[in-house]
């Protein structure tokens, strides 16, 4: 089964910088978010990827084209204006397809544009800015048991603020940024090819009309994941997850 990763969004605006940074290449520890996501899938035996590129797509291509020599020891031999590189360390056993899905294309449109590269009935999909310890084997099993066109991983959202319970003007409890009721879209989808019928054009936002229509047709299952999940939407999110990395609280890492 192939994993499709949405990598085309505008990105993060770093503090004090008027430019946007390509979010999938923002680093957790020493490696980009995108590398962490790929490693999550690879742990469960998923080694074929399709990257939906857009904003700073060339930077993502360059990162992977230069990955081996930047991240491994190697020997360089030059003879007659030719270069021979011998990589000493084990290379990642991956197949990655890079598809330019447009600079301003919406999420649904990006998915639609890679339709011809999906040759199996099912494929996985996630966002290029979130990590989790979700068990992908259990997710696949759940998806097939439910028999729906789409399964999304539902995760708990944590409040941005502390919650105070009050009675007669006196605090009865204080909860610092508790988990909220309900479930939010955590990515890590499994989709059948019929999902392409729900996407109309480049301007289709996958999270709007397609998912709403799937719900209407009783074709969206939700795998309720109570474990770790973190989306990196802001600089604060990036700081938090790098603090977790520095403190060796790396719940998403199984490898």
mmCIF file of C-alpha atoms in Angstrom:
data_model
loop_
_atom_site.group_PDB
_atom_site.id
_atom_site.type_symbol
_atom_site.label_atom_id
_atom_site.label_comp_id
_atom_site.label_asym_id
_atom_site.label_seq_id
_atom_site.Cartn_x
_atom_site.Cartn_y
_atom_site.Cartn_z
ATOM 1 C CA UNK A 1 0.000 0.000 0.000
ATOM 2 C CA UNK A 2 1.263 3.475 -0.873
ATOM 3 C CA UNK A 3 1.304 6.447 1.472
ATOM 4 C CA UNK A 4 0.467 9.883 0.074
ATOM 5 C CA UNK A 5 1.792 12.873 2.005
ATOM 6 C CA UNK A 6 0.429 16.385 1.459
ATOM 7 C CA UNK A 7 3.495 18.643 1.285
ATOM 8 C CA UNK A 8 2.296 21.606 -0.755
ATOM 9 C CA UNK A 9 1.001 24.088 1.818
ATOM 10 C CA UNK A 10 2.341 27.597 2.381
ATOM 11 C CA UNK A 11 4.374 26.700 5.460
ATOM 12 C CA UNK A 12 5.419 28.359 8.695
ATOM 13 C CA UNK A 13 6.441 31.971 9.130
ATOM 14 C CA UNK A 14 9.446 31.848 11.403
ATOM 15 C CA UNK A 15 9.857 34.474 14.109
ATOM 16 C CA UNK A 16 11.318 37.707 12.757
ATOM 17 C CA UNK A 17 11.201 36.447 9.165
ATOM 18 C CA UNK A 18 8.790 37.733 6.537
ATOM 19 C CA UNK A 19 9.259 34.599 4.422
ATOM 20 C CA UNK A 20 7.475 31.287 4.890
ATOM 21 C CA UNK A 21 9.509 28.161 5.621
ATOM 22 C CA UNK A 22 8.530 24.904 3.926
ATOM 23 C CA UNK A 23 6.742 23.201 6.820
ATOM 24 C CA UNK A 24 7.605 19.562 5.950
ATOM 25 C CA UNK A 25 11.305 20.513 6.066
ATOM 26 C CA UNK A 26 11.121 22.244 9.458
ATOM 27 C CA UNK A 27 13.208 20.163 11.826
ATOM 28 C CA UNK A 28 12.301 18.104 14.858
ATOM 29 C CA UNK A 29 15.682 17.526 16.397
ATOM 30 C CA UNK A 30 18.134 17.136 13.527
ATOM 31 C CA UNK A 31 15.702 15.824 10.903
ATOM 32 C CA UNK A 32 12.721 17.358 9.039
ATOM 33 C CA UNK A 33 9.127 16.634 10.030
ATOM 34 C CA UNK A 34 8.702 14.850 6.692
ATOM 35 C CA UNK A 35 11.503 12.416 7.557
ATOM 36 C CA UNK A 36 9.796 11.600 10.866
ATOM 37 C CA UNK A 37 6.494 10.929 9.069
ATOM 38 C CA UNK A 38 8.154 8.643 6.536
ATOM 39 C CA UNK A 39 9.870 6.733 9.348
ATOM 40 C CA UNK A 40 6.505 6.245 11.087
ATOM 41 C CA UNK A 41 5.148 4.576 7.960
ATOM 42 C CA UNK A 42 8.330 2.629 7.286
ATOM 43 C CA UNK A 43 8.195 1.068 10.757
ATOM 44 C CA UNK A 44 4.924 -0.578 9.684
ATOM 45 C CA UNK A 45 6.340 -1.780 6.375
ATOM 46 C CA UNK A 46 5.106 1.056 4.154
ATOM 47 C CA UNK A 47 7.988 1.964 1.827
ATOM 48 C CA UNK A 48 6.252 3.500 -1.220
ATOM 49 C CA UNK A 49 5.423 7.184 -0.962
ATOM 50 C CA UNK A 50 3.876 9.872 -3.135
ATOM 51 C CA UNK A 51 4.671 13.440 -2.121
ATOM 52 C CA UNK A 52 2.156 16.081 -3.240
ATOM 53 C CA UNK A 53 4.423 19.071 -3.766
ATOM 54 C CA UNK A 54 3.594 22.743 -4.093
ATOM 55 C CA UNK A 55 5.175 25.599 -2.156
ATOM 56 C CA UNK A 56 8.969 25.095 -2.050
ATOM 57 C CA UNK A 57 8.579 21.746 -3.798
ATOM 58 C CA UNK A 58 12.084 22.065 -5.251
ATOM 59 C CA UNK A 59 13.535 22.270 -1.738
ATOM 60 C CA UNK A 60 11.883 18.951 -0.842
ATOM 61 C CA UNK A 61 13.259 17.365 -4.020
ATOM 62 C CA UNK A 62 16.735 18.680 -3.255
ATOM 63 C CA UNK A 63 16.600 17.358 0.295
ATOM 64 C CA UNK A 64 15.966 13.796 -0.841
ATOM 65 C CA UNK A 65 18.299 13.952 -3.839
ATOM 66 C CA UNK A 66 21.115 14.928 -1.461
ATOM 67 C CA UNK A 67 19.946 12.766 1.446
ATOM 68 C CA UNK A 68 22.462 9.924 1.136
ATOM 69 C CA UNK A 69 25.691 11.908 1.194
ATOM 70 C CA UNK A 70 24.412 14.434 3.728
ATOM 71 C CA UNK A 71 23.307 11.791 6.224
ATOM 72 C CA UNK A 72 25.879 9.035 5.748
ATOM 73 C CA UNK A 73 29.618 8.501 5.687
ATOM 74 C CA UNK A 74 30.983 8.090 2.173
ATOM 75 C CA UNK A 75 34.102 7.944 0.034
ATOM 76 C CA UNK A 76 34.474 10.243 -2.976
ATOM 77 C CA UNK A 77 36.760 9.217 -5.820
ATOM 78 C CA UNK A 78 37.434 11.480 -8.809
ATOM 79 C CA UNK A 79 38.983 10.207 -12.040
ATOM 80 C CA UNK A 80 38.927 11.754 -15.506
ATOM 81 C CA UNK A 81 36.403 14.402 -14.461
ATOM 82 C CA UNK A 82 34.057 11.701 -13.139
ATOM 83 C CA UNK A 83 32.900 11.383 -9.551
ATOM 84 C CA UNK A 84 32.345 8.038 -7.866
ATOM 85 C CA UNK A 85 30.629 8.023 -4.470
ATOM 86 C CA UNK A 86 30.590 5.003 -2.192
ATOM 87 C CA UNK A 87 28.089 5.246 0.666
ATOM 88 C CA UNK A 88 29.237 3.300 3.726
ATOM 89 C CA UNK A 89 26.042 3.267 5.766
ATOM 90 C CA UNK A 90 22.841 1.385 4.992
ATOM 91 C CA UNK A 91 20.588 3.419 2.721
ATOM 92 C CA UNK A 92 16.878 3.833 3.345
ATOM 93 C CA UNK A 93 14.885 1.258 1.363
ATOM 94 C CA UNK A 94 12.279 3.645 -0.011
ATOM 95 C CA UNK A 95 10.458 4.467 -3.230
ATOM 96 C CA UNK A 96 9.373 8.118 -3.343
ATOM 97 C CA UNK A 97 7.402 9.708 -6.179
ATOM 98 C CA UNK A 98 7.543 13.507 -6.309
ATOM 99 C CA UNK A 99 4.509 15.147 -7.947
ATOM 100 C CA UNK A 100 4.086 18.892 -8.465
ATOM 101 C CA UNK A 101 0.424 19.448 -7.588
ATOM 102 C CA UNK A 102 0.428 23.221 -8.042
ATOM 103 C CA UNK A 103 1.307 26.220 -5.946
ATOM 104 C CA UNK A 104 -2.229 27.270 -4.975
ATOM 105 C CA UNK A 105 -4.042 23.939 -5.270
ATOM 106 C CA UNK A 106 -6.235 23.012 -2.307
ATOM 107 C CA UNK A 107 -5.843 19.738 -0.388
ATOM 108 C CA UNK A 108 -8.537 17.918 -2.346
ATOM 109 C CA UNK A 109 -7.100 19.080 -5.638
ATOM 110 C CA UNK A 110 -3.669 17.793 -4.654
ATOM 111 C CA UNK A 111 -5.133 14.379 -3.894
ATOM 112 C CA UNK A 112 -7.010 14.373 -7.221
ATOM 113 C CA UNK A 113 -3.819 15.176 -9.118
ATOM 114 C CA UNK A 114 -2.073 11.991 -7.971
ATOM 115 C CA UNK A 115 -4.988 9.728 -8.947
ATOM 116 C CA UNK A 116 -3.092 8.177 -11.869
ATOM 117 C CA UNK A 117 -0.271 7.122 -9.551
ATOM 118 C CA UNK A 118 -2.545 5.005 -7.339
ATOM 119 C CA UNK A 119 -2.598 1.465 -8.733
ATOM 120 C CA UNK A 120 -4.164 -0.360 -5.775
ATOM 121 C CA UNK A 121 -7.680 -0.170 -4.384
ATOM 122 C CA UNK A 122 -6.494 1.370 -1.093
ATOM 123 C CA UNK A 123 -3.922 3.984 -0.178
ATOM 124 C CA UNK A 124 -2.872 5.913 2.888
ATOM 125 C CA UNK A 125 -2.883 9.688 3.209
ATOM 126 C CA UNK A 126 -1.614 12.124 5.793
ATOM 127 C CA UNK A 127 -0.465 15.698 6.232
ATOM 128 C CA UNK A 128 3.180 16.741 6.088
ATOM 129 C CA UNK A 129 3.035 18.523 9.438
ATOM 130 C CA UNK A 130 1.868 15.995 12.039
ATOM 131 C CA UNK A 131 3.346 13.025 13.901
ATOM 132 C CA UNK A 132 1.693 10.334 15.995
ATOM 133 C CA UNK A 133 2.212 6.964 17.632
ATOM 134 C CA UNK A 134 -0.899 5.579 15.908
ATOM 135 C CA UNK A 135 -0.639 1.839 15.200
ATOM 136 C CA UNK A 136 -1.012 1.666 11.429
ATOM 137 C CA UNK A 137 -1.616 -2.095 11.457
ATOM 138 C CA UNK A 138 -4.606 -1.616 13.753
ATOM 139 C CA UNK A 139 -5.745 1.316 11.610
ATOM 140 C CA UNK A 140 -5.708 -0.858 8.474
ATOM 141 C CA UNK A 141 -7.575 -3.648 10.260
ATOM 142 C CA UNK A 142 -10.203 -1.185 11.522
ATOM 143 C CA UNK A 143 -10.653 0.312 8.055
ATOM 144 C CA UNK A 144 -11.247 -3.067 6.456
ATOM 145 C CA UNK A 145 -13.625 -4.177 9.195
ATOM 146 C CA UNK A 146 -15.743 -1.047 8.718
ATOM 147 C CA UNK A 147 -15.742 -1.407 4.931
ATOM 148 C CA UNK A 148 -16.075 2.324 4.223
ATOM 149 C CA UNK A 149 -14.521 4.420 1.468
ATOM 150 C CA UNK A 150 -12.519 6.489 3.961
ATOM 151 C CA UNK A 151 -11.145 6.160 7.463
ATOM 152 C CA UNK A 152 -9.663 9.113 9.328
ATOM 153 C CA UNK A 153 -7.681 8.943 12.526
ATOM 154 C CA UNK A 154 -9.589 10.920 15.140
ATOM 155 C CA UNK A 155 -7.519 12.411 17.953
ATOM 156 C CA UNK A 156 -8.256 14.411 21.063
ATOM 157 C CA UNK A 157 -7.661 18.153 20.958
ATOM 158 C CA UNK A 158 -5.976 19.828 23.905
ATOM 159 C CA UNK A 159 -7.353 23.158 25.107
ATOM 160 C CA UNK A 160 -5.099 26.162 24.562
ATOM 161 C CA UNK A 161 -5.946 27.421 28.037
ATOM 162 C CA UNK A 162 -6.412 26.115 31.548
ATOM 163 C CA UNK A 163 -10.008 25.305 32.537
ATOM 164 C CA UNK A 164 -11.395 26.447 35.912
ATOM 165 C CA UNK A 165 -14.554 24.961 37.407
ATOM 166 C CA UNK A 166 -16.294 27.512 39.644
ATOM 167 C CA UNK A 167 -19.061 27.244 42.267
ATOM 168 C CA UNK A 168 -20.336 30.304 44.143
ATOM 169 C CA UNK A 169 -17.305 32.300 43.066
ATOM 170 C CA UNK A 170 -14.823 29.682 44.368
ATOM 171 C CA UNK A 171 -12.657 27.473 42.158
ATOM 172 C CA UNK A 172 -13.495 23.800 42.612
ATOM 173 C CA UNK A 173 -10.908 22.513 40.138
ATOM 174 C CA UNK A 174 -8.215 23.762 37.808
ATOM 175 C CA UNK A 175 -7.136 21.767 34.792
ATOM 176 C CA UNK A 176 -4.134 23.005 32.852
ATOM 177 C CA UNK A 177 -4.847 22.673 29.114
ATOM 178 C CA UNK A 178 -7.026 19.542 29.394
ATOM 179 C CA UNK A 179 -8.070 17.295 26.546
ATOM 180 C CA UNK A 180 -11.356 18.489 25.108
ATOM 181 C CA UNK A 181 -14.429 16.416 24.392
ATOM 182 C CA UNK A 182 -14.940 15.228 20.847
ATOM 183 C CA UNK A 183 -12.507 14.246 18.125
ATOM 184 C CA UNK A 184 -10.550 16.213 15.529
ATOM 185 C CA UNK A 185 -9.011 15.271 12.190
ATOM 186 C CA UNK A 186 -5.563 13.836 12.946
ATOM 187 C CA UNK A 187 -4.728 12.808 9.384
ATOM 188 C CA UNK A 188 -3.416 9.265 8.907
ATOM 189 C CA UNK A 189 -6.271 8.353 6.567
ATOM 190 C CA UNK A 190 -6.891 5.157 4.673
ATOM 191 C CA UNK A 191 -8.829 5.740 1.462
ATOM 192 C CA UNK A 192 -10.305 3.617 -1.269
ATOM 193 C CA UNK A 193 -10.004 4.824 -4.855
ATOM 194 C CA UNK A 194 -13.694 5.775 -4.892
ATOM 195 C CA UNK A 195 -12.690 8.833 -2.863
ATOM 196 C CA UNK A 196 -11.542 10.507 -6.089
ATOM 197 C CA UNK A 197 -15.202 10.689 -7.163
ATOM 198 C CA UNK A 198 -15.812 13.100 -4.274
ATOM 199 C CA UNK A 199 -13.156 15.586 -5.441
ATOM 200 C CA UNK A 200 -14.118 17.967 -8.245
ATOM 201 C CA UNK A 201 -11.155 20.200 -9.086
ATOM 202 C CA UNK A 202 -8.039 22.008 -7.837
ATOM 203 C CA UNK A 203 -10.077 24.308 -5.595
ATOM 204 C CA UNK A 204 -11.725 21.479 -3.664
ATOM 205 C CA UNK A 205 -10.758 21.520 -0.001
ATOM 206 C CA UNK A 206 -10.708 17.871 1.046
ATOM 207 C CA UNK A 207 -11.741 18.675 4.601
ATOM 208 C CA UNK A 208 -14.877 20.502 3.432
ATOM 209 C CA UNK A 209 -17.144 19.125 0.712
ATOM 210 C CA UNK A 210 -15.560 15.663 0.177
ATOM 211 C CA UNK A 211 -15.485 14.683 3.851
ATOM 212 C CA UNK A 212 -18.941 16.179 4.408
ATOM 213 C CA UNK A 213 -20.279 14.167 1.468
ATOM 214 C CA UNK A 214 -18.639 10.997 2.775
ATOM 215 C CA UNK A 215 -20.353 11.544 6.124
ATOM 216 C CA UNK A 216 -23.676 12.112 4.328
ATOM 217 C CA UNK A 217 -23.209 8.839 2.439
ATOM 218 C CA UNK A 218 -22.240 6.971 5.619
ATOM 219 C CA UNK A 219 -18.801 6.301 4.119
ATOM 220 C CA UNK A 220 -16.432 7.877 6.671
ATOM 221 C CA UNK A 221 -15.118 5.746 9.532
ATOM 222 C CA UNK A 222 -13.200 7.242 12.461
ATOM 223 C CA UNK A 223 -10.361 5.349 14.118
ATOM 224 C CA UNK A 224 -10.338 6.823 17.628
ATOM 225 C CA UNK A 225 -6.713 7.193 18.698
ATOM 226 C CA UNK A 226 -6.209 8.019 22.366
ATOM 227 C CA UNK A 227 -2.420 8.042 22.148
ATOM 228 C CA UNK A 228 0.107 10.680 21.123
ATOM 229 C CA UNK A 229 -0.538 13.088 18.267
ATOM 230 C CA UNK A 230 0.963 16.475 17.526
ATOM 231 C CA UNK A 231 0.227 18.798 14.631
ATOM 232 C CA UNK A 232 2.803 21.501 13.927
ATOM 233 C CA UNK A 233 0.725 24.512 12.907
ATOM 234 C CA UNK A 234 2.563 27.306 14.733
ATOM 235 C CA UNK A 235 6.023 28.246 15.916
ATOM 236 C CA UNK A 236 4.840 27.408 19.432
ATOM 237 C CA UNK A 237 3.931 23.879 18.304
ATOM 238 C CA UNK A 238 7.402 23.507 16.833
ATOM 239 C CA UNK A 239 9.012 24.693 20.061
ATOM 240 C CA UNK A 240 6.920 22.263 22.123
ATOM 241 C CA UNK A 241 7.752 19.216 20.039
ATOM 242 C CA UNK A 242 11.445 20.100 19.968
ATOM 243 C CA UNK A 243 11.361 20.393 23.760
ATOM 244 C CA UNK A 244 9.889 16.896 23.835
ATOM 245 C CA UNK A 245 12.687 15.759 21.546
ATOM 246 C CA UNK A 246 15.361 17.361 23.728
ATOM 247 C CA UNK A 247 13.847 15.814 26.875
ATOM 248 C CA UNK A 248 13.732 12.383 25.216
ATOM 249 C CA UNK A 249 9.908 12.336 25.322
ATOM 250 C CA UNK A 250 9.588 11.111 21.753
ATOM 251 C CA UNK A 251 6.301 9.229 21.887
ATOM 252 C CA UNK A 252 5.942 9.034 18.103
ATOM 253 C CA UNK A 253 9.240 7.206 17.627
ATOM 254 C CA UNK A 254 9.092 3.407 17.454
ATOM 255 C CA UNK A 255 12.108 2.760 15.231
#
